[in-house]
Amino acid sequence: MPELPEVENVRATLAELVIGRTIEQVTIGVPKMIHGVDSQQFAYNLIGEKFVDIRRRGKFLLLDTTNYTILSHLRMEGKYRLTLDEEEKSKHTHVVFQLDGGQQLRYLDVRKFGTMEMVPLGQEETTRAIKKLGPEPFGEDFQLDVFAKALSRSTRGIKNVLLDQKAVVGLGNIYVDEVCYVAKVNPIKPSNELNQTEVKRLYDATRSILTEAVKLGGSTIRTYVNSQGKIGNYQEKLVVYGHKGEPCPQCGTEIEKIQYHGRGTHYCPACQPLLRK
């Protein structure tokens, strides 16, 4: 699933392609992807609308048109592509925005898990999905004391707390493993047992890792590409994720992979020992 660095790169590249373009028609092949309004109403509302901004909140893309905001979640395999009208459609193309100038913005999704929800322009904070999100890792609201308080309230393993998008948004399975490694915190350690030093290391690692991952275009593990079809490069920087059985670059201990609440979880047992209170 695309995490914050990947979604941010999709946002930036998509903005370059469609801001200022007028929507002439919308074709929806999989109506279940459309939320908030009926799929036919969704398509009708967008006729004549112009893309005015492309924003991001957590892992959601916010596509602003003249009068509406579309909350788009890519889920596992969602992608946007700008094509010429005559270009042959992939069988995985499920939503087509016909634009002025003989081009189409196409949404492709192999698994059909992605969603689009329409709300009045700028009212995304009224939706259930956005209301529950925590602070952005690069925003002023992401303060160490607030982060520490959020972590102290849960007895769950720190990995699960970081994944639920309430303490901070944007982290998924890849970057949580990397953050915990850099912070020297065992990913299954109960969140409320973290000491101040560990919390500070997690806070700093979240910001530094996500910042670098955004700059490098995100991580292409399987099929991720941005809206211009370019792969990411941060996968070359991953230290533990995907490196089961390889030596830890810090101590040489073999990286382990376990299943934790149904998720593959990578860590160094020497650098990230499970020390309990």
GROMACS .gro file of C-alpha atoms in nm:
model
  277
    1MET     CA    1   0.000   0.000   0.000
    2PRO     CA    2   0.135   0.345  -0.085
    3GLU     CA    3   0.238   0.525   0.234
    4LEU     CA    4   0.291   0.898   0.289
    5PRO     CA    5   0.607   0.934   0.075
    6GLU     CA    6   0.445   0.758  -0.220
    7VAL     CA    7   0.114   0.945  -0.191
    8GLU     CA    8   0.298   1.277  -0.159
    9ASN     CA    9   0.489   1.205  -0.479
   10VAL     CA   10   0.168   1.108  -0.657
   11ARG     CA   11   0.018   1.436  -0.535
   12ALA     CA   12   0.307   1.647  -0.658
   13THR     CA   13   0.327   1.486  -1.000
   14LEU     CA   14  -0.051   1.480  -1.044
   15ALA     CA   15  -0.071   1.850  -0.960
   16GLU     CA   16   0.173   1.928  -1.241
   17LEU     CA   17  -0.045   1.736  -1.485
   18VAL     CA   18  -0.402   1.841  -1.410
   19ILE     CA   19  -0.430   2.171  -1.222
   20GLY     CA   20  -0.615   2.414  -1.446
   21ARG     CA   21  -0.764   2.139  -1.663
   22THR     CA   22  -1.140   2.119  -1.718
   23ILE     CA   23  -1.335   1.795  -1.674
   24GLU     CA   24  -1.565   1.734  -1.971
   25GLN     CA   25  -1.696   1.391  -1.876
   26VAL     CA   26  -1.644   1.116  -1.619
   27THR     CA   27  -1.683   0.743  -1.687
   28ILE     CA   28  -1.703   0.504  -1.394
   29GLY     CA   29  -1.650   0.133  -1.452
   30VAL     CA   30  -1.668   0.018  -1.088
   31PRO     CA   31  -1.946   0.210  -0.906
   32LYS     CA   32  -1.855   0.059  -0.565
   33MET     CA   33  -1.538   0.272  -0.565
   34ILE     CA   34  -1.747   0.589  -0.538
   35HIS     CA   35  -1.853   0.701  -0.190
   36GLY     CA   36  -2.043   1.000  -0.056
   37VAL     CA   37  -2.278   1.028  -0.354
   38ASP     CA   38  -2.423   0.793  -0.614
   39SER     CA   39  -2.172   0.716  -0.890
   40GLN     CA   40  -2.396   0.876  -1.155
   41GLN     CA   41  -2.428   1.191  -0.943
   42PHE     CA   42  -2.051   1.190  -0.892
   43ALA     CA   43  -1.997   1.190  -1.267
   44TYR     CA   44  -2.267   1.452  -1.333
   45ASN     CA   45  -2.138   1.690  -1.064
   46LEU     CA   46  -1.791   1.699  -1.218
   47ILE     CA   47  -1.893   1.798  -1.570
   48GLY     CA   48  -1.749   2.143  -1.636
   49GLU     CA   49  -1.548   2.145  -1.312
   50LYS     CA   50  -1.183   2.249  -1.320
   51PHE     CA   51  -0.903   2.097  -1.112
   52VAL     CA   52  -0.783   2.380  -0.887
   53ASP     CA   53  -0.554   2.200  -0.641
   54ILE     CA   54  -0.422   1.857  -0.544
   55ARG     CA   55  -0.360   1.816  -0.171
   56ARG     CA   56  -0.282   1.532   0.067
   57ARG     CA   57  -0.406   1.435   0.413
   58GLY     CA   58  -0.234   1.129   0.553
   59LYS     CA   59  -0.256   0.864   0.282
   60PHE     CA   60  -0.551   1.037   0.113
   61LEU     CA   61  -0.522   1.245  -0.202
   62LEU     CA   62  -0.754   1.546  -0.201
   63LEU     CA   63  -0.845   1.645  -0.556
   64ASP     CA   64  -1.001   1.991  -0.544
   65THR     CA   65  -1.221   2.104  -0.830
   66THR     CA   66  -1.412   2.430  -0.862
   67ASN     CA   67  -1.687   2.321  -0.623
   68TYR     CA   68  -1.590   1.980  -0.486
   69THR     CA   69  -1.317   1.786  -0.309
   70ILE     CA   70  -1.258   1.423  -0.403
   71LEU     CA   71  -1.098   1.212  -0.130
   72SER     CA   72  -0.904   0.944  -0.315
   73HIS     CA   73  -0.745   0.651  -0.134
   74LEU     CA   74  -0.518   0.435  -0.348
   75ARG     CA   75  -0.533   0.133  -0.113
   76MET     CA   76  -0.299  -0.140  -0.240
   77GLU     CA   77  -0.251  -0.079  -0.611
   78GLY     CA   78  -0.426   0.242  -0.718
   79LYS     CA   79  -0.257   0.464  -0.979
   80TYR     CA   80  -0.336   0.778  -1.179
   81ARG     CA   81  -0.219   0.823  -1.538
   82LEU     CA   82  -0.264   1.108  -1.785
   83THR     CA   83  -0.310   0.973  -2.138
   84LEU     CA   84  -0.425   1.075  -2.483
   85ASP     CA   85  -0.787   0.993  -2.564
   86GLU     CA   86  -0.691   0.734  -2.826
   87GLU     CA   87  -0.449   0.540  -2.606
   88GLU     CA   88  -0.575   0.189  -2.546
   89LYS     CA   89  -0.726   0.141  -2.201
   90SER     CA   90  -0.586  -0.114  -1.962
   91LYS     CA   91  -0.842  -0.363  -1.832
   92HIS     CA   92  -0.760  -0.224  -1.488
   93THR     CA   93  -0.885   0.126  -1.577
   94HIS     CA   94  -1.193   0.191  -1.364
   95VAL     CA   95  -1.248   0.568  -1.360
   96VAL     CA   96  -1.180   0.804  -1.651
   97PHE     CA   97  -1.186   1.183  -1.626
   98GLN     CA   98  -1.217   1.321  -1.979
   99LEU     CA   99  -1.020   1.646  -1.984
  100ASP     CA  100  -1.002   1.935  -2.225
  101GLY     CA  101  -0.730   1.916  -2.488
  102GLY     CA  102  -0.791   1.555  -2.588
  103GLN     CA  103  -0.648   1.391  -2.278
  104GLN     CA  104  -0.781   1.165  -2.006
  105LEU     CA  105  -0.691   1.123  -1.641
  106ARG     CA  106  -0.733   0.753  -1.574
  107TYR     CA  107  -0.753   0.573  -1.241
  108LEU     CA  108  -0.618   0.218  -1.257
  109ASP     CA  109  -0.648  -0.037  -0.980
  110VAL     CA  110  -0.567  -0.407  -1.019
  111ARG     CA  111  -0.746  -0.504  -0.698
  112LYS     CA  112  -1.032  -0.252  -0.718
  113PHE     CA  113  -0.983  -0.160  -0.351
  114GLY     CA  114  -0.936   0.214  -0.407
  115THR     CA  115  -1.208   0.463  -0.316
  116MET     CA  116  -1.320   0.813  -0.415
  117GLU     CA  117  -1.549   1.017  -0.191
  118MET     CA  118  -1.702   1.348  -0.300
  119VAL     CA  119  -1.772   1.635  -0.059
  120PRO     CA  120  -1.825   2.010  -0.106
  121LEU     CA  121  -1.497   2.192  -0.168
  122GLY     CA  122  -1.274   2.204   0.140
  123GLN     CA  123  -1.509   2.006   0.364
  124GLU     CA  124  -1.302   1.689   0.389
  125GLU     CA  125  -1.267   1.736   0.766
  126THR     CA  126  -1.639   1.655   0.799
  127THR     CA  127  -1.586   1.302   0.669
  128ARG     CA  128  -1.548   1.003   0.895
  129ALA     CA  129  -1.222   0.901   0.729
  130ILE     CA  130  -1.047   1.235   0.782
  131LYS     CA  131  -1.192   1.318   1.124
  132LYS     CA  132  -1.008   1.032   1.293
  133LEU     CA  133  -0.665   1.115   1.151
  134GLY     CA  134  -0.383   1.237   1.371
  135PRO     CA  135  -0.131   1.513   1.293
  136GLU     CA  136   0.082   1.537   0.980
  137PRO     CA  137   0.447   1.447   1.053
  138PHE     CA  138   0.570   1.767   0.884
  139GLY     CA  139   0.305   1.994   1.035
  140GLU     CA  140   0.310   2.223   1.337
  141ASP     CA  141   0.057   1.998   1.514
  142PHE     CA  142   0.307   1.713   1.535
  143GLN     CA  143   0.460   1.804   1.871
  144LEU     CA  144   0.674   1.574   2.084
  145ASP     CA  145   0.463   1.617   2.397
  146VAL     CA  146   0.139   1.541   2.211
  147PHE     CA  147   0.300   1.241   2.042
  148ALA     CA  148   0.426   1.111   2.377
  149LYS     CA  149   0.081   1.146   2.532
  150ALA     CA  150  -0.080   0.956   2.244
  151LEU     CA  151   0.168   0.670   2.281
  152SER     CA  152   0.125   0.653   2.658
  153ARG     CA  153  -0.248   0.588   2.625
  154SER     CA  154  -0.216   0.251   2.454
  155THR     CA  155  -0.105  -0.092   2.572
  156ARG     CA  156  -0.074  -0.218   2.216
  157GLY     CA  157   0.261  -0.279   2.052
  158ILE     CA  158   0.418   0.039   1.920
  159LYS     CA  159   0.396  -0.088   1.562
  160ASN     CA  160   0.018  -0.114   1.579
  161VAL     CA  161  -0.011   0.228   1.742
  162LEU     CA  162   0.195   0.391   1.468
  163LEU     CA  163  -0.004   0.212   1.199
  164ASP     CA  164  -0.348   0.328   1.315
  165GLN     CA  165  -0.293   0.688   1.192
  166LYS     CA  166  -0.400   0.858   1.517
  167ALA     CA  167  -0.066   0.937   1.683
  168VAL     CA  168   0.074   1.050   1.347
  169VAL     CA  169  -0.044   0.992   0.990
  170GLY     CA  170   0.128   0.842   0.690
  171LEU     CA  171   0.320   0.545   0.830
  172GLY     CA  172   0.254   0.199   0.690
  173ASN     CA  173   0.423  -0.137   0.723
  174ILE     CA  174   0.742  -0.038   0.541
  175TYR     CA  175   0.821   0.285   0.721
  176VAL     CA  176   0.709   0.169   1.066
  177ASP     CA  177   0.968  -0.109   1.053
  178GLU     CA  178   1.234   0.141   0.946
  179VAL     CA  179   1.134   0.398   1.210
  180CYS     CA  180   1.143   0.140   1.490
  181TYR     CA  181   1.486   0.020   1.375
  182VAL     CA  182   1.638   0.367   1.366
  183ALA     CA  183   1.480   0.444   1.705
  184LYS     CA  184   1.616   0.115   1.848
  185VAL     CA  185   1.267   0.017   1.966
  186ASN     CA  186   1.129  -0.334   1.938
  187PRO     CA  187   0.813  -0.306   1.722
  188ILE     CA  188   0.602  -0.520   1.954
  189LYS     CA  189   0.695  -0.336   2.274
  190PRO     CA  190   0.380  -0.202   2.447
  191SER     CA  191   0.345   0.163   2.359
  192ASN     CA  192   0.280   0.274   2.717
  193GLU     CA  193   0.609   0.117   2.832
  194LEU     CA  194   0.828   0.339   2.616
  195ASN     CA  195   1.062   0.572   2.802
  196GLN     CA  196   1.116   0.936   2.710
  197THR     CA  197   1.433   0.862   2.515
  198GLU     CA  198   1.260   0.599   2.303
  199VAL     CA  199   0.964   0.827   2.233
  200LYS     CA  200   1.200   1.106   2.125
  201ARG     CA  201   1.390   0.870   1.896
  202LEU     CA  202   1.064   0.751   1.738
  203TYR     CA  203   0.951   1.110   1.689
  204ASP     CA  204   1.279   1.213   1.525
  205ALA     CA  205   1.301   0.898   1.312
  206THR     CA  206   0.946   0.945   1.183
  207ARG     CA  207   1.030   1.291   1.055
  208SER     CA  208   1.374   1.214   0.917
  209ILE     CA  209   1.282   0.891   0.739
  210LEU     CA  210   0.964   1.026   0.583
  211THR     CA  211   1.142   1.343   0.474
  212GLU     CA  212   1.416   1.151   0.295
  213ALA     CA  213   1.169   0.902   0.146
  214VAL     CA  214   0.964   1.186  -0.003
  215LYS     CA  215   1.278   1.340  -0.154
  216LEU     CA  216   1.376   1.008  -0.311
  217GLY     CA  217   1.034   0.953  -0.466
  218GLY     CA  218   0.905   0.693  -0.223
  219SER     CA  219   0.970   0.317  -0.226
  220THR     CA  220   0.887   0.091  -0.519
  221ILE     CA  221   0.857  -0.252  -0.360
  222ARG     CA  222   0.615  -0.408  -0.610
  223THR     CA  223   0.432  -0.186  -0.857
  224TYR     CA  224   0.435   0.170  -0.722
  225VAL     CA  225   0.499   0.451  -0.969
  226ASN     CA  226   0.408   0.819  -0.943
  227SER     CA  227   0.161   0.993  -1.175
  228GLN     CA  228   0.432   1.037  -1.437
  229GLY     CA  229   0.515   0.666  -1.435
  230LYS     CA  230   0.843   0.699  -1.245
  231ILE     CA  231   0.948   0.454  -0.975
  232GLY     CA  232   1.073   0.557  -0.632
  233ASN     CA  233   1.429   0.515  -0.506
  234TYR     CA  234   1.399   0.493  -0.128
  235GLN     CA  235   1.379   0.111  -0.143
  236GLU     CA  236   1.756   0.127  -0.188
  237LYS     CA  237   1.780   0.291   0.157
  238LEU     CA  238   1.564   0.041   0.347
  239VAL     CA  239   1.766  -0.121   0.624
  240VAL     CA  240   1.539  -0.389   0.772
  241TYR     CA  241   1.222  -0.407   0.563
  242GLY     CA  242   1.267  -0.680   0.303
  243HIS     CA  243   1.608  -0.779   0.445
  244LYS     CA  244   1.521  -1.093   0.641
  245GLY     CA  245   1.829  -1.305   0.703
  246GLU     CA  246   2.075  -1.032   0.611
  247PRO     CA  247   2.324  -0.888   0.863
  248CYS     CA  248   2.225  -0.575   1.052
  249PRO     CA  249   2.449  -0.292   0.927
  250GLN     CA  250   2.499  -0.174   1.285
  251CYS     CA  251   2.589  -0.496   1.465
  252GLY     CA  252   2.595  -0.782   1.215
  253THR     CA  253   2.311  -0.975   1.379
  254GLU     CA  254   2.074  -1.143   1.134
  255ILE     CA  255   1.761  -0.940   1.059
  256GLU     CA  256   1.450  -1.133   1.163
  257LYS     CA  257   1.099  -1.130   1.022
  258ILE     CA  258   0.801  -1.226   1.235
  259GLN     CA  259   0.426  -1.212   1.185
  260TYR     CA  260   0.276  -0.959   1.422
  261HIS     CA  261  -0.101  -0.916   1.411
  262GLY     CA  262  -0.100  -1.046   1.056
  263ARG     CA  263   0.178  -0.819   0.930
  264GLY     CA  264   0.530  -0.914   0.833
  265THR     CA  265   0.756  -0.730   1.077
  266HIS     CA  266   1.131  -0.684   1.037
  267TYR     CA  267   1.373  -0.598   1.315
  268CYS     CA  268   1.721  -0.660   1.457
  269PRO     CA  269   1.695  -0.865   1.778
  270ALA     CA  270   2.023  -0.720   1.907
  271CYS     CA  271   1.964  -0.352   1.832
  272GLN     CA  272   1.594  -0.372   1.920
  273PRO     CA  273   1.569  -0.605   2.220
  274LEU     CA  274   1.230  -0.646   2.383
  275LEU     CA  275   1.304  -0.488   2.721
  276ARG     CA  276   0.996  -0.477   2.944
  277LYS     CA  277   0.931  -0.265   3.251
   0.00000   0.00000   0.00000
